[in-house]
XYZ file of C-alpha atoms in Angstrom:
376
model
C -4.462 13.937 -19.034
C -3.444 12.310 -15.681
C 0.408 10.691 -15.131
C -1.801 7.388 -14.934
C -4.559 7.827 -17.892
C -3.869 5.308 -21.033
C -4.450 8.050 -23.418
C -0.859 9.467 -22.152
C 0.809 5.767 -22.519
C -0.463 5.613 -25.586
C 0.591 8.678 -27.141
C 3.929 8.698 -25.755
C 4.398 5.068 -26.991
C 2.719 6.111 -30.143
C 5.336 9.056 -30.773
C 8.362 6.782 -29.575
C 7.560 4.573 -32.445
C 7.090 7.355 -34.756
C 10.335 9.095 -33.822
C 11.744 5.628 -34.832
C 10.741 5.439 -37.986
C 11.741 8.920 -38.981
C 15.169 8.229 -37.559
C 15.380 5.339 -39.411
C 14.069 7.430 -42.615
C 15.891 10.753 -42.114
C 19.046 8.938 -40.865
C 20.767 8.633 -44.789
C 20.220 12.293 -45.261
C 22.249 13.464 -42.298
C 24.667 11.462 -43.107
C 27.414 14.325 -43.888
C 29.553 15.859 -41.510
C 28.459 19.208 -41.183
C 27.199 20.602 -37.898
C 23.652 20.763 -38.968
C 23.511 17.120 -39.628
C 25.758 15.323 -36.870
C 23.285 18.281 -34.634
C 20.279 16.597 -36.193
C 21.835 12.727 -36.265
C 22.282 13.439 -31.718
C 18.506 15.371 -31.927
C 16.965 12.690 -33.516
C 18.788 9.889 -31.143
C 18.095 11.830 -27.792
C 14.772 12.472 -28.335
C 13.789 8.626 -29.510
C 15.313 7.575 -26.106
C 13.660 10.025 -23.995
C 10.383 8.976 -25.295
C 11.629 5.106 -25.093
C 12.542 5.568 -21.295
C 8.900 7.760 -21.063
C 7.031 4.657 -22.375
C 8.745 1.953 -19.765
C 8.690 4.445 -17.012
C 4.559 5.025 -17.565
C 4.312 1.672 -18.056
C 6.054 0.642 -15.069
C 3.936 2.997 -12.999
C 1.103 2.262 -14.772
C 2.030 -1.391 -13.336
C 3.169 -1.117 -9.835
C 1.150 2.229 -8.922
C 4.602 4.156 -7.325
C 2.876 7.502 -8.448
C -0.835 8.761 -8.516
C -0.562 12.250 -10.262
C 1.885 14.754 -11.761
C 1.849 16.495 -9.322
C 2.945 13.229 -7.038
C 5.532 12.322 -9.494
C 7.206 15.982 -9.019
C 7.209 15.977 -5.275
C 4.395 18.629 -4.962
C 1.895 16.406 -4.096
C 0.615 18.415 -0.501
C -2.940 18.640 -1.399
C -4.180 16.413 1.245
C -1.123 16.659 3.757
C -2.542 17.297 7.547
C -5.663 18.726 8.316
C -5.603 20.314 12.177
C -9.613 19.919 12.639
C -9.559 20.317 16.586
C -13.467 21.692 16.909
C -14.467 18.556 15.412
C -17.169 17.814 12.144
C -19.201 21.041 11.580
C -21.931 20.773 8.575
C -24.705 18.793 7.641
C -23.764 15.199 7.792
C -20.065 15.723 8.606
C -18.105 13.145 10.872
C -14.742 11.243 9.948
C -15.498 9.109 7.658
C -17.558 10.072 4.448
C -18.106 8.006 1.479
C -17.472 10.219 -1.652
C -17.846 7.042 -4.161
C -18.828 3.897 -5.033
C -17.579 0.837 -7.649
C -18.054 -2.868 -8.310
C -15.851 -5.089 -7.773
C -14.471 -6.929 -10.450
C -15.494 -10.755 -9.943
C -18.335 -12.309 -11.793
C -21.778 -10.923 -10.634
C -19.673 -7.745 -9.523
C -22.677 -5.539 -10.945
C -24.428 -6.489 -7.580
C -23.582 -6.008 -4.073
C -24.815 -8.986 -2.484
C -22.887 -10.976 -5.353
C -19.529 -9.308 -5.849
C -19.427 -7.121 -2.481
C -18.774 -3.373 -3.601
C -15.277 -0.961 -3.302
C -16.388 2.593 -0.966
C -14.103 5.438 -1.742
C -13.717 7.328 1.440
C -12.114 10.571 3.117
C -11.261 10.032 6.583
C -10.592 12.788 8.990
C -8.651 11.413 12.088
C -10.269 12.877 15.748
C -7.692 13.136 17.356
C -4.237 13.680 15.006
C -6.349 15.951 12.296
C -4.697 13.825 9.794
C -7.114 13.303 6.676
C -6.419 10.662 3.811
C -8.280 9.050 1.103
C -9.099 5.462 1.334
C -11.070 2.549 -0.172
C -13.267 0.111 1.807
C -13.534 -3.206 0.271
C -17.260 -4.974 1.870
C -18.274 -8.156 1.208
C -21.419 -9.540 -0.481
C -22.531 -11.142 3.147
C -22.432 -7.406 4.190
C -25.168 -6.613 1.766
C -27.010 -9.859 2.030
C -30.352 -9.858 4.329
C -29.690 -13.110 6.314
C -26.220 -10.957 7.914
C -28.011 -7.416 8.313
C -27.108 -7.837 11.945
C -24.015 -9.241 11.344
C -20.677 -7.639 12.482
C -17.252 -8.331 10.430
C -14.146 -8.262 10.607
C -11.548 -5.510 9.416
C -8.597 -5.716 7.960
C -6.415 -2.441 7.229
C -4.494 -2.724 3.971
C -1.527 -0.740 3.416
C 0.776 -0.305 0.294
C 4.529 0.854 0.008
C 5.880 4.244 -0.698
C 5.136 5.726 -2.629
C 2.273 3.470 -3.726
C -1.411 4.664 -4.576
C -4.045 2.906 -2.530
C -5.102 2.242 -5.905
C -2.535 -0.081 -6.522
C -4.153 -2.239 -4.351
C -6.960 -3.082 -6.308
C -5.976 -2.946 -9.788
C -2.790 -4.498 -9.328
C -2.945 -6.273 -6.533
C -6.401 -7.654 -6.525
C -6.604 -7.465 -2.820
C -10.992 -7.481 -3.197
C -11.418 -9.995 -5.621
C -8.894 -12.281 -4.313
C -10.637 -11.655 -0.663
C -14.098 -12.737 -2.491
C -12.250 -15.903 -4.166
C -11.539 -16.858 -1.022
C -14.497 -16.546 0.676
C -16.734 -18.035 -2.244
C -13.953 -21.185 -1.763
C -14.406 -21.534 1.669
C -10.961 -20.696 2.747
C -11.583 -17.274 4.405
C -14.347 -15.796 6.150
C -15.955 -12.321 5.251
C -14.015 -9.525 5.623
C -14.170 -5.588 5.528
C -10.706 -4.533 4.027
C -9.631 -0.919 4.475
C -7.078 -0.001 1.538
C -4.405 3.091 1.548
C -1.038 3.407 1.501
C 0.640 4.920 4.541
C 1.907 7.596 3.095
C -0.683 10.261 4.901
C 1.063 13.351 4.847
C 2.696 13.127 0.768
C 5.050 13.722 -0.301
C 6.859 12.882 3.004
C 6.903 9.058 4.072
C 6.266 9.102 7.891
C 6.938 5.603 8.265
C 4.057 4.847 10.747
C 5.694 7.183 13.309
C 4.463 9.547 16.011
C 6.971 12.661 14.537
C 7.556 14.835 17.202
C 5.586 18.422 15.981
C 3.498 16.044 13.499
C 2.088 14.279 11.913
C 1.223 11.125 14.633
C 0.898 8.549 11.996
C 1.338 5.599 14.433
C -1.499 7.238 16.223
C -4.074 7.672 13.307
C -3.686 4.110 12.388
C -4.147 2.698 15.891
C -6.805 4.764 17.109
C -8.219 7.545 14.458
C -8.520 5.003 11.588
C -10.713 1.926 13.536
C -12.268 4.108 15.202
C -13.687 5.855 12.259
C -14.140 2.600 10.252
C -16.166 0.714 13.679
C -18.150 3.643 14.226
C -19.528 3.682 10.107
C -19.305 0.309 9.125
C -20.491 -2.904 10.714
C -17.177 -4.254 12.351
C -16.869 -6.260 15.207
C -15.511 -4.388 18.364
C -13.486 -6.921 20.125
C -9.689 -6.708 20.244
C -9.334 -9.740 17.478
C -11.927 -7.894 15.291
C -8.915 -6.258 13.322
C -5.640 -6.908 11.147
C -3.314 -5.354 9.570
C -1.491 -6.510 6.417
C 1.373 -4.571 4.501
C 3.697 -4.690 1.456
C 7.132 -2.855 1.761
C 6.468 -0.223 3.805
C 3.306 -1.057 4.354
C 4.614 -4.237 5.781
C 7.145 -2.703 8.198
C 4.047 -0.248 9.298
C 1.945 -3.620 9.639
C 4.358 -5.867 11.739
C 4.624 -2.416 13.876
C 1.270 -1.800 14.534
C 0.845 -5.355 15.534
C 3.710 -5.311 18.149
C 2.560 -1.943 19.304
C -1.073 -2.060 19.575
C -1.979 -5.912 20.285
C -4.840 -4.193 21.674
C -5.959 -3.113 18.692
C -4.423 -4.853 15.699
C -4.835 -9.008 16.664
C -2.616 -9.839 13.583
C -0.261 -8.059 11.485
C 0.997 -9.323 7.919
C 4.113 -7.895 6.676
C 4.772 -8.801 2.484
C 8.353 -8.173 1.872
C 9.131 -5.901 5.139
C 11.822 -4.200 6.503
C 12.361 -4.220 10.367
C 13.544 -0.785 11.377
C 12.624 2.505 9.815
C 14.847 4.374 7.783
C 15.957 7.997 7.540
C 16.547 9.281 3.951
C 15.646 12.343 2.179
C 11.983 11.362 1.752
C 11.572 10.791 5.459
C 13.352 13.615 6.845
C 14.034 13.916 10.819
C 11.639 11.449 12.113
C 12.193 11.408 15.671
C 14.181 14.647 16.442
C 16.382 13.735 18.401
C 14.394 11.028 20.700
C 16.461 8.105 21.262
C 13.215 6.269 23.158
C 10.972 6.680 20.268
C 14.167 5.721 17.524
C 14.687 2.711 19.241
C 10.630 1.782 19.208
C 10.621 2.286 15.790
C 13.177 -0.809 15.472
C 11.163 -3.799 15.621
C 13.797 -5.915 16.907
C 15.366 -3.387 19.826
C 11.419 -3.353 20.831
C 11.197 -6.917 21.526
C 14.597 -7.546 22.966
C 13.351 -4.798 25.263
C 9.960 -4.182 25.987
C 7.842 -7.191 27.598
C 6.367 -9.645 24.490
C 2.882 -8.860 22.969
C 0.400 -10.999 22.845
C -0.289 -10.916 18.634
C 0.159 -12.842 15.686
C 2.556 -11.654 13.035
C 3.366 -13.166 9.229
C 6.386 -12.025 7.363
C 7.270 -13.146 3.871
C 10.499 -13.060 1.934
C 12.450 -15.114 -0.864
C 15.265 -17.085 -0.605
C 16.359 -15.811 -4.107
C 15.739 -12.301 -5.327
C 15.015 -10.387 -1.776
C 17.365 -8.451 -0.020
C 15.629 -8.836 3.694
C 15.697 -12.629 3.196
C 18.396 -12.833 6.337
C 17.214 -10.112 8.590
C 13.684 -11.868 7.800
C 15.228 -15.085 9.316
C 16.861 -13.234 12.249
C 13.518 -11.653 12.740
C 11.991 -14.725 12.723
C 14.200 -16.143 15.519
C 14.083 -13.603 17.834
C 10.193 -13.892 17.858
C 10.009 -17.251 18.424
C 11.964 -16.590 21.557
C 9.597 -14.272 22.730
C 7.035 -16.868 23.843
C 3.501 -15.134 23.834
C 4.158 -13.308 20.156
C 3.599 -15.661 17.667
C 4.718 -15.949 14.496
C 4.412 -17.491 10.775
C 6.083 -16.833 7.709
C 6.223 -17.041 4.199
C 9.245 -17.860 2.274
C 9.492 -18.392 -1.683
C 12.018 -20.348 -3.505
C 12.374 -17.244 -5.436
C 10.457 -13.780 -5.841
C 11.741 -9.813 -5.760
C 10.187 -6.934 -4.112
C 7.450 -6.419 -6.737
C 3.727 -6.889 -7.141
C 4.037 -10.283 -9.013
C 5.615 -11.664 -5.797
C 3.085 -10.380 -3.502
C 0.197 -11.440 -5.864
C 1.454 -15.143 -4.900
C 1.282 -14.121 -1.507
C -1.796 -12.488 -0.877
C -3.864 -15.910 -0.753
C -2.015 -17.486 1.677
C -1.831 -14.031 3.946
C -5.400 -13.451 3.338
C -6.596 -17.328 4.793
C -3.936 -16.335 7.308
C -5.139 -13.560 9.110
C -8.769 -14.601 8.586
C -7.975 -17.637 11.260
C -6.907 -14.767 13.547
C -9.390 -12.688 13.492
C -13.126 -12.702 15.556
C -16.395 -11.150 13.936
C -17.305 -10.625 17.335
């Protein structure tokens, strides 16, 4: 049974309780003070909090989607890791992108496409970096509908934090069905959403960077990833045919594909993000020993620095609860000095850095970066 399955929650939760009750009923008979029983009194009390702590920390996974597998939880995730593929597809049928799988979408009249849209599992191979990662593609029901066969739409590439499944992002996040909310509302226009979490070489977080020696993150998400998605799906190809929206993470790799690739990425959305990677132990040596591509990586040195780009970035924080709420306002005022970068923001009375927070955000981002973005 998987880390995530609710057979495992379930049995762990069901032997917590039943660990309690036999404490609770052995407890008078160990009583005494020989070694046997105070052995069996510390037993019984270990083991009911192991399985206690078990049954929040499934459940909080189960919740906010930090880990996908065992294997993932354990740090020996490397499955998918970087695939050098420099003589290109080979096979019947083979390219970049290939759908593996397909789902509704959880909205009423989900069942159909040209009601509820439909979720695409996909495997994307990038051409140039070799990186390969799982995604999801979110389409809308106009994308199914006959009146827009010849229709191009938007894209908008959806990223989580680390160590977040791109799972996460629909089942706790609701990033489709809030997208076809808004759209059935008026507030939004059809868009394609492209869902995975940065995170393309696990265990290691790469942080959206070009590593020296591998893997070029920054580069599979600026050029191997639309590339793939234009070239499949029906997606506008103009320069304000795609956005990029983030939480955590995700957000800092948003906001910096934005400011790096304007070309590319017409608006970035960062939920919650931090301004300036960092190096830790799940990171490792990110830019061995290159100051130039250290200081790129900081958001804020880059646009002191390097001449202003001509996007549109969001950033959201909370006045109570968030720990980037300052450097969020800083941020903030250094872009509004930089006159052709513009910029909007977000900011709660009070949130944290959790999924409940960016659930109240995601309507607002989503109507945002619609307005910014061209199906043409």
């Amino acid at each position: 049974m998987g880390l995530t399955s609710n057979k495992v929650l379930a049995l762990v939760v069901l032997l917590a309780v039943l660990l309690f009750i036999g404490t609770v009923w052995w407890w008078p008979r160990l009583a005494r003070r020989t070694w046997w029983s105070v052995s069996g009194r510390v037993g019984l009390l270990l083991a009911t909090q192991v399985l206690l702590f078990a049954s929040v920390g499934l459940s909080a996974n189960q919740a906010f989607g930090f880990y996908a597998s065992w294997a993932d939880l354990m740090g020996q995730e490397r499955g998918e890791g970087v695939v050098m593929d420099h003589n290109g597809a080979s096979g019947p049928g083979a390219g970049p992108l290939q759908v593996v799988d397909t789902e509704q979408v959880m909205v009423s009249g989900g069942a159909r496409p040209g009601t509820g849209g439909q979720i695409q599992k996909i495997d994307i191979v990038g051409r140039t970096t070799g990186i390969a990662t799982p995604a999801y593609v979110y389409l809308p029901p106009e994308y199914f509908q006959p009146q827009y066969r010849t229709r191009t739409f938007p894209a908008v590439t959806v990223l989580t934090g680390y160590p977040g499944t791109a799972r996460a992002l629909i089942k706790a996040l609701h990033f489709p069905q809030t997208a076809n909310r808004l759209v059935r509302e008026g507030r939004t226009q059809p868009m394609i959403l492209v869902m995975l979490r940065p995170t393309v070489a696990p265990p290691r977080d790469t942080e959206c960077v070009d590593i020296p020696g591998g893997p070029r993150t920054e580069s599979f998400f600026a050029k191997d990833l639309p590339e793939a998605v234009s070239d499949h799906y029906r997606v506008g190809r103009a320069p304000r045919s795609w956005g990029v929206i983030g939480d955590s993470t995700g957000g800092y790799c948003a906001l910096k594909l934005a400011v790096h690739h304007p070309g590319v990425y017409a608006a970035g959305a960062g939920l919650s993000p931090y301004y300036k990677a960092p190096i830790d132990r799940t990171t490792g040596d990110l830019f061995r020993g290159d100051k130039a591509l250290r200081n790129s990586a900081d958001l804020r040195w880059y646009l002191r620095n390097k001449p202003a780009p001509d996007t549109s970035l969001l950033v959201t924080s909370s006045r109570v609860g968030e720990s980037n709420y300052r450097a969020t306002l800083d941020f903030i005022d250094l872009v509004k000095s930089k006159g052709l970068t513009r910029i909007s923001s977000i900011i709660l009375d009070s949130g944290g850095h959790n999924f409940n927070t960016w659930r109240r955000e995601i309507p607002a981002t989503l109507q945002w970066i619609s307005g910014r973005l061209s199906d043409r």
